[in-house]
């Protein structure tokens, strides 16, 4: 399932609680309003009962209890009561007998309630009644109001409260959308600027005017642009150098093939074919190293526990024939229990390139000393030879691809130490070039940071 766009996520995360809060406010307002309106109606019933008692107190005390019509009210009192006739009913009792009632009130055979407020159903309507007890005069004034009128009035009042609240919903939604669009405008601008970049146009994003929250993102993108530009430039140089390095051996192979094809003597032809095979072998090694470099540029190391001394011993045994051809003495010092975390093939490749490089640059009759030691929580691999050595100002350059020391006739493609440097980075190890003590030559130390006994 694809994630929603950021704007929709923000809109939902903001709109949902806001709308829920509005609904909650509306529900609470409705409940409180309905309760308050009910209380107001009850208070109104009490007030009407008090008014009835005040208007009729004199007449009630002078009338005989058998009277049961409205003649006790004066014309002025009847006018005062007219405004209540559509939704109120009343009955007035004295000495336990009905003295008078409104035309819509309950008959005399239904006694008044024995409590102040009560509810009843009469004449297909629900009513709310209030009984005003006046013990010193033995009078009960009962006033009742229809629930329908009460509810209609409640709804009208509550609608007046709720309609503005509901009308605010679309306004709130529009304001949320506008706020999100405005807040993300800087991010949209940054997205457009990133989309304008290409492998040929990797300039940094402008950071002036960028909001503080987006500044780390802009800095991270700029750092990525810088690294990407450096990586592309590095690859361009590698491609140019590879094309240059391949051009020479291909020309040699072609020349030797032409010589072999044009030679009439078998001895000359055989010599040309020998040079041709040698050129093919050199070309094969160069292509293999180019493939190794390409693979190491994108490979993730599959780390495991490996005996470094055993790996050095096996690799030295494989390269011993080349050392014997130059009468070079290979020696190894190290404990097989010294282990590191590394990837087996890459570790073998690192050791092979170090030993092969030492053999190439060591003169005939020389020596190459291999040593595996521990230092605190580190493991150190030392490869020392007694060759011509590497000048101090050249030591950083020898790790560059296709670099060869000036005046060197050892051959090779100039990729060996470059491959070693790449592998040490993958292993998070350090590599150091030093001059050996007591004699000329080179001492290369690879310091591994992960030691396991």
JSON list of C-alpha atoms in Angstrom, two decimals, residues 42-192:
[
{"chain": "A", "resi": 42, "resn": "UNK", "atom": "CA", "xyz": [-39.05, 24.94, 35.13]},
{"chain": "A", "resi": 43, "resn": "UNK", "atom": "CA", "xyz": [-38.23, 28.35, 36.56]},
{"chain": "A", "resi": 44, "resn": "UNK", "atom": "CA", "xyz": [-40.80, 29.87, 34.24]},
{"chain": "A", "resi": 45, "resn": "UNK", "atom": "CA", "xyz": [-43.46, 27.45, 35.54]},
{"chain": "A", "resi": 46, "resn": "UNK", "atom": "CA", "xyz": [-42.59, 28.53, 39.07]},
{"chain": "A", "resi": 47, "resn": "UNK", "atom": "CA", "xyz": [-42.84, 32.20, 38.10]},
{"chain": "A", "resi": 48, "resn": "UNK", "atom": "CA", "xyz": [-46.22, 31.68, 36.39]},
{"chain": "A", "resi": 49, "resn": "UNK", "atom": "CA", "xyz": [-47.51, 29.89, 39.52]},
{"chain": "A", "resi": 50, "resn": "UNK", "atom": "CA", "xyz": [-46.34, 32.82, 41.64]},
{"chain": "A", "resi": 51, "resn": "UNK", "atom": "CA", "xyz": [-48.01, 35.28, 39.27]},
{"chain": "A", "resi": 52, "resn": "UNK", "atom": "CA", "xyz": [-51.26, 33.31, 39.38]},
{"chain": "A", "resi": 53, "resn": "UNK", "atom": "CA", "xyz": [-51.20, 33.32, 43.13]},
{"chain": "A", "resi": 54, "resn": "UNK", "atom": "CA", "xyz": [-50.50, 37.04, 43.27]},
{"chain": "A", "resi": 55, "resn": "UNK", "atom": "CA", "xyz": [-53.25, 37.82, 40.73]},
{"chain": "A", "resi": 56, "resn": "UNK", "atom": "CA", "xyz": [-55.87, 35.62, 42.36]},
{"chain": "A", "resi": 57, "resn": "UNK", "atom": "CA", "xyz": [-54.98, 35.72, 46.03]},
{"chain": "A", "resi": 58, "resn": "UNK", "atom": "CA", "xyz": [-57.70, 38.18, 46.98]},
{"chain": "A", "resi": 59, "resn": "UNK", "atom": "CA", "xyz": [-60.41, 36.59, 44.84]},
{"chain": "A", "resi": 60, "resn": "UNK", "atom": "CA", "xyz": [-59.54, 33.06, 45.99]},
{"chain": "A", "resi": 61, "resn": "UNK", "atom": "CA", "xyz": [-59.84, 34.00, 49.65]},
{"chain": "A", "resi": 62, "resn": "UNK", "atom": "CA", "xyz": [-63.27, 35.59, 48.99]},
{"chain": "A", "resi": 63, "resn": "UNK", "atom": "CA", "xyz": [-64.72, 32.88, 46.68]},
{"chain": "A", "resi": 64, "resn": "UNK", "atom": "CA", "xyz": [-66.58, 29.82, 47.96]},
{"chain": "A", "resi": 65, "resn": "UNK", "atom": "CA", "xyz": [-64.75, 26.58, 47.23]},
{"chain": "A", "resi": 66, "resn": "UNK", "atom": "CA", "xyz": [-67.60, 25.25, 45.05]},
{"chain": "A", "resi": 67, "resn": "UNK", "atom": "CA", "xyz": [-66.76, 27.72, 42.29]},
{"chain": "A", "resi": 68, "resn": "UNK", "atom": "CA", "xyz": [-65.02, 26.11, 39.29]},
{"chain": "A", "resi": 69, "resn": "UNK", "atom": "CA", "xyz": [-64.83, 28.56, 36.40]},
{"chain": "A", "resi": 70, "resn": "UNK", "atom": "CA", "xyz": [-62.69, 31.57, 35.54]},
{"chain": "A", "resi": 71, "resn": "UNK", "atom": "CA", "xyz": [-64.98, 34.26, 36.91]},
{"chain": "A", "resi": 72, "resn": "UNK", "atom": "CA", "xyz": [-62.65, 34.83, 39.83]},
{"chain": "A", "resi": 73, "resn": "UNK", "atom": "CA", "xyz": [-60.28, 36.61, 37.44]},
{"chain": "A", "resi": 74, "resn": "UNK", "atom": "CA", "xyz": [-60.90, 40.23, 36.68]},
{"chain": "A", "resi": 75, "resn": "UNK", "atom": "CA", "xyz": [-60.72, 41.40, 33.09]},
{"chain": "A", "resi": 76, "resn": "UNK", "atom": "CA", "xyz": [-57.30, 42.88, 33.72]},
{"chain": "A", "resi": 77, "resn": "UNK", "atom": "CA", "xyz": [-56.07, 39.54, 35.18]},
{"chain": "A", "resi": 78, "resn": "UNK", "atom": "CA", "xyz": [-57.45, 37.68, 32.17]},
{"chain": "A", "resi": 79, "resn": "UNK", "atom": "CA", "xyz": [-55.43, 39.90, 29.84]},
{"chain": "A", "resi": 80, "resn": "UNK", "atom": "CA", "xyz": [-52.31, 39.18, 31.88]},
{"chain": "A", "resi": 81, "resn": "UNK", "atom": "CA", "xyz": [-52.94, 35.42, 31.58]},
{"chain": "A", "resi": 82, "resn": "UNK", "atom": "CA", "xyz": [-53.79, 35.48, 27.87]},
{"chain": "A", "resi": 83, "resn": "UNK", "atom": "CA", "xyz": [-50.17, 35.32, 26.77]},
{"chain": "A", "resi": 84, "resn": "UNK", "atom": "CA", "xyz": [-49.79, 31.90, 28.45]},
{"chain": "A", "resi": 85, "resn": "UNK", "atom": "CA", "xyz": [-52.98, 30.26, 27.14]},
{"chain": "A", "resi": 86, "resn": "UNK", "atom": "CA", "xyz": [-51.41, 28.63, 24.08]},
{"chain": "A", "resi": 87, "resn": "UNK", "atom": "CA", "xyz": [-48.88, 26.47, 25.92]},
{"chain": "A", "resi": 88, "resn": "UNK", "atom": "CA", "xyz": [-49.77, 26.59, 29.63]},
{"chain": "A", "resi": 89, "resn": "UNK", "atom": "CA", "xyz": [-52.54, 25.00, 31.68]},
{"chain": "A", "resi": 90, "resn": "UNK", "atom": "CA", "xyz": [-53.30, 25.70, 35.30]},
{"chain": "A", "resi": 91, "resn": "UNK", "atom": "CA", "xyz": [-55.51, 24.57, 38.14]},
{"chain": "A", "resi": 92, "resn": "UNK", "atom": "CA", "xyz": [-56.09, 26.19, 41.52]},
{"chain": "A", "resi": 93, "resn": "UNK", "atom": "CA", "xyz": [-57.14, 24.10, 44.51]},
{"chain": "A", "resi": 94, "resn": "UNK", "atom": "CA", "xyz": [-58.37, 25.19, 47.89]},
{"chain": "A", "resi": 95, "resn": "UNK", "atom": "CA", "xyz": [-59.20, 22.99, 50.83]},
{"chain": "A", "resi": 96, "resn": "UNK", "atom": "CA", "xyz": [-58.63, 19.96, 48.61]},
{"chain": "A", "resi": 97, "resn": "UNK", "atom": "CA", "xyz": [-61.18, 21.00, 46.02]},
{"chain": "A", "resi": 98, "resn": "UNK", "atom": "CA", "xyz": [-60.68, 22.45, 42.57]},
{"chain": "A", "resi": 99, "resn": "UNK", "atom": "CA", "xyz": [-61.46, 26.14, 42.63]},
{"chain": "A", "resi": 100, "resn": "UNK", "atom": "CA", "xyz": [-60.73, 27.02, 39.01]},
{"chain": "A", "resi": 101, "resn": "UNK", "atom": "CA", "xyz": [-58.77, 25.80, 35.99]},
{"chain": "A", "resi": 102, "resn": "UNK", "atom": "CA", "xyz": [-57.91, 26.75, 32.43]},
{"chain": "A", "resi": 103, "resn": "UNK", "atom": "CA", "xyz": [-59.86, 25.20, 29.60]},
{"chain": "A", "resi": 104, "resn": "UNK", "atom": "CA", "xyz": [-56.94, 22.95, 28.57]},
{"chain": "A", "resi": 105, "resn": "UNK", "atom": "CA", "xyz": [-56.20, 21.73, 32.09]},
{"chain": "A", "resi": 106, "resn": "UNK", "atom": "CA", "xyz": [-56.93, 18.32, 33.53]},
{"chain": "A", "resi": 107, "resn": "UNK", "atom": "CA", "xyz": [-60.37, 17.76, 35.13]},
{"chain": "A", "resi": 108, "resn": "UNK", "atom": "CA", "xyz": [-61.05, 17.86, 38.85]},
{"chain": "A", "resi": 109, "resn": "UNK", "atom": "CA", "xyz": [-61.04, 14.08, 39.27]},
{"chain": "A", "resi": 110, "resn": "UNK", "atom": "CA", "xyz": [-57.29, 14.07, 38.79]},
{"chain": "A", "resi": 111, "resn": "UNK", "atom": "CA", "xyz": [-55.71, 15.33, 42.00]},
{"chain": "A", "resi": 112, "resn": "UNK", "atom": "CA", "xyz": [-52.61, 17.53, 41.97]},
{"chain": "A", "resi": 113, "resn": "UNK", "atom": "CA", "xyz": [-49.20, 15.93, 42.31]},
{"chain": "A", "resi": 114, "resn": "UNK", "atom": "CA", "xyz": [-47.75, 15.44, 45.76]},
{"chain": "A", "resi": 115, "resn": "UNK", "atom": "CA", "xyz": [-44.41, 17.00, 44.76]},
{"chain": "A", "resi": 116, "resn": "UNK", "atom": "CA", "xyz": [-43.39, 20.28, 43.20]},
{"chain": "A", "resi": 117, "resn": "UNK", "atom": "CA", "xyz": [-42.33, 19.01, 39.74]},
{"chain": "A", "resi": 118, "resn": "UNK", "atom": "CA", "xyz": [-43.88, 16.07, 37.93]},
{"chain": "A", "resi": 119, "resn": "UNK", "atom": "CA", "xyz": [-44.51, 14.75, 34.42]},
{"chain": "A", "resi": 120, "resn": "UNK", "atom": "CA", "xyz": [-47.78, 13.38, 33.06]},
{"chain": "A", "resi": 121, "resn": "UNK", "atom": "CA", "xyz": [-49.50, 12.45, 29.82]},
{"chain": "A", "resi": 122, "resn": "UNK", "atom": "CA", "xyz": [-52.88, 14.04, 29.05]},
{"chain": "A", "resi": 123, "resn": "UNK", "atom": "CA", "xyz": [-54.94, 14.61, 25.95]},
{"chain": "A", "resi": 124, "resn": "UNK", "atom": "CA", "xyz": [-52.32, 13.04, 23.63]},
{"chain": "A", "resi": 125, "resn": "UNK", "atom": "CA", "xyz": [-49.59, 15.36, 24.92]},
{"chain": "A", "resi": 126, "resn": "UNK", "atom": "CA", "xyz": [-46.75, 15.12, 27.41]},
{"chain": "A", "resi": 127, "resn": "UNK", "atom": "CA", "xyz": [-46.74, 17.76, 30.12]},
{"chain": "A", "resi": 128, "resn": "UNK", "atom": "CA", "xyz": [-44.38, 19.12, 32.74]},
{"chain": "A", "resi": 129, "resn": "UNK", "atom": "CA", "xyz": [-46.16, 20.38, 35.89]},
{"chain": "A", "resi": 130, "resn": "UNK", "atom": "CA", "xyz": [-45.26, 22.50, 38.90]},
{"chain": "A", "resi": 131, "resn": "UNK", "atom": "CA", "xyz": [-47.37, 22.64, 42.05]},
{"chain": "A", "resi": 132, "resn": "UNK", "atom": "CA", "xyz": [-47.09, 25.67, 44.33]},
{"chain": "A", "resi": 133, "resn": "UNK", "atom": "CA", "xyz": [-48.19, 24.75, 47.86]},
{"chain": "A", "resi": 134, "resn": "UNK", "atom": "CA", "xyz": [-49.44, 27.55, 50.14]},
{"chain": "A", "resi": 135, "resn": "UNK", "atom": "CA", "xyz": [-50.24, 25.79, 53.43]},
{"chain": "A", "resi": 136, "resn": "UNK", "atom": "CA", "xyz": [-51.39, 28.82, 55.39]},
{"chain": "A", "resi": 137, "resn": "UNK", "atom": "CA", "xyz": [-54.20, 29.36, 52.88]},
{"chain": "A", "resi": 138, "resn": "UNK", "atom": "CA", "xyz": [-54.69, 25.66, 52.06]},
{"chain": "A", "resi": 139, "resn": "UNK", "atom": "CA", "xyz": [-54.18, 26.57, 48.40]},
{"chain": "A", "resi": 140, "resn": "UNK", "atom": "CA", "xyz": [-52.36, 24.65, 45.63]},
{"chain": "A", "resi": 141, "resn": "UNK", "atom": "CA", "xyz": [-51.58, 26.41, 42.38]},
{"chain": "A", "resi": 142, "resn": "UNK", "atom": "CA", "xyz": [-50.69, 23.88, 39.65]},
{"chain": "A", "resi": 143, "resn": "UNK", "atom": "CA", "xyz": [-49.14, 25.08, 36.38]},
{"chain": "A", "resi": 144, "resn": "UNK", "atom": "CA", "xyz": [-48.30, 22.71, 33.50]},
{"chain": "A", "resi": 145, "resn": "UNK", "atom": "CA", "xyz": [-46.57, 23.27, 30.17]},
{"chain": "A", "resi": 146, "resn": "UNK", "atom": "CA", "xyz": [-46.54, 21.08, 27.08]},
{"chain": "A", "resi": 147, "resn": "UNK", "atom": "CA", "xyz": [-43.25, 19.33, 26.34]},
{"chain": "A", "resi": 148, "resn": "UNK", "atom": "CA", "xyz": [-43.76, 19.87, 22.61]},
{"chain": "A", "resi": 149, "resn": "UNK", "atom": "CA", "xyz": [-43.74, 23.63, 23.01]},
{"chain": "A", "resi": 150, "resn": "UNK", "atom": "CA", "xyz": [-40.84, 23.29, 25.37]},
{"chain": "A", "resi": 151, "resn": "UNK", "atom": "CA", "xyz": [-38.87, 21.12, 22.90]},
{"chain": "A", "resi": 152, "resn": "UNK", "atom": "CA", "xyz": [-39.66, 23.32, 19.91]},
{"chain": "A", "resi": 153, "resn": "UNK", "atom": "CA", "xyz": [-38.34, 26.32, 21.75]},
{"chain": "A", "resi": 154, "resn": "UNK", "atom": "CA", "xyz": [-35.28, 24.34, 22.86]},
{"chain": "A", "resi": 155, "resn": "UNK", "atom": "CA", "xyz": [-34.54, 23.27, 19.29]},
{"chain": "A", "resi": 156, "resn": "UNK", "atom": "CA", "xyz": [-34.88, 26.82, 17.99]},
{"chain": "A", "resi": 157, "resn": "UNK", "atom": "CA", "xyz": [-32.51, 28.15, 20.63]},
{"chain": "A", "resi": 158, "resn": "UNK", "atom": "CA", "xyz": [-30.01, 25.32, 20.17]},
{"chain": "A", "resi": 159, "resn": "UNK", "atom": "CA", "xyz": [-30.08, 25.69, 16.41]},
{"chain": "A", "resi": 160, "resn": "UNK", "atom": "CA", "xyz": [-29.14, 29.27, 16.87]},
{"chain": "A", "resi": 161, "resn": "UNK", "atom": "CA", "xyz": [-26.13, 28.06, 18.84]},
{"chain": "A", "resi": 162, "resn": "UNK", "atom": "CA", "xyz": [-25.17, 25.08, 16.66]},
{"chain": "A", "resi": 163, "resn": "UNK", "atom": "CA", "xyz": [-25.65, 26.40, 13.11]},
{"chain": "A", "resi": 164, "resn": "UNK", "atom": "CA", "xyz": [-22.71, 28.84, 13.34]},
{"chain": "A", "resi": 165, "resn": "UNK", "atom": "CA", "xyz": [-20.61, 26.00, 14.71]},
{"chain": "A", "resi": 166, "resn": "UNK", "atom": "CA", "xyz": [-21.44, 23.72, 11.79]},
{"chain": "A", "resi": 167, "resn": "UNK", "atom": "CA", "xyz": [-20.95, 26.54, 9.31]},
{"chain": "A", "resi": 168, "resn": "UNK", "atom": "CA", "xyz": [-17.44, 26.89, 10.69]},
{"chain": "A", "resi": 169, "resn": "UNK", "atom": "CA", "xyz": [-16.50, 23.35, 9.49]},
{"chain": "A", "resi": 170, "resn": "UNK", "atom": "CA", "xyz": [-15.82, 24.21, 5.84]},
{"chain": "A", "resi": 171, "resn": "UNK", "atom": "CA", "xyz": [-14.09, 27.42, 6.89]},
{"chain": "A", "resi": 172, "resn": "UNK", "atom": "CA", "xyz": [-11.84, 25.46, 9.24]},
{"chain": "A", "resi": 173, "resn": "UNK", "atom": "CA", "xyz": [-11.07, 22.89, 6.52]},
{"chain": "A", "resi": 174, "resn": "UNK", "atom": "CA", "xyz": [-10.18, 25.62, 4.03]},
{"chain": "A", "resi": 175, "resn": "UNK", "atom": "CA", "xyz": [-7.97, 27.35, 6.59]},
{"chain": "A", "resi": 176, "resn": "UNK", "atom": "CA", "xyz": [-6.19, 24.07, 7.39]},
{"chain": "A", "resi": 177, "resn": "UNK", "atom": "CA", "xyz": [-5.54, 23.39, 3.69]},
{"chain": "A", "resi": 178, "resn": "UNK", "atom": "CA", "xyz": [-4.33, 26.92, 3.14]},
{"chain": "A", "resi": 179, "resn": "UNK", "atom": "CA", "xyz": [-2.06, 26.72, 6.18]},
{"chain": "A", "resi": 180, "resn": "UNK", "atom": "CA", "xyz": [-0.55, 23.40, 5.06]},
{"chain": "A", "resi": 181, "resn": "UNK", "atom": "CA", "xyz": [0.04, 24.66, 1.51]},
{"chain": "A", "resi": 182, "resn": "UNK", "atom": "CA", "xyz": [1.61, 27.82, 2.85]},
{"chain": "A", "resi": 183, "resn": "UNK", "atom": "CA", "xyz": [3.72, 25.94, 5.38]},
{"chain": "A", "resi": 184, "resn": "UNK", "atom": "CA", "xyz": [4.99, 23.46, 2.80]},
{"chain": "A", "resi": 185, "resn": "UNK", "atom": "CA", "xyz": [5.71, 26.07, 0.14]},
{"chain": "A", "resi": 186, "resn": "UNK", "atom": "CA", "xyz": [9.40, 26.11, 1.08]},
{"chain": "A", "resi": 187, "resn": "UNK", "atom": "CA", "xyz": [9.52, 22.32, 0.82]},
{"chain": "A", "resi": 188, "resn": "UNK", "atom": "CA", "xyz": [7.84, 22.46, -2.61]},
{"chain": "A", "resi": 189, "resn": "UNK", "atom": "CA", "xyz": [10.42, 25.02, -3.75]},
{"chain": "A", "resi": 190, "resn": "UNK", "atom": "CA", "xyz": [13.24, 22.80, -2.50]},
{"chain": "A", "resi": 191, "resn": "UNK", "atom": "CA", "xyz": [11.72, 19.81, -4.30]},
{"chain": "A", "resi": 192, "resn": "UNK", "atom": "CA", "xyz": [11.62, 21.78, -7.54]}
]
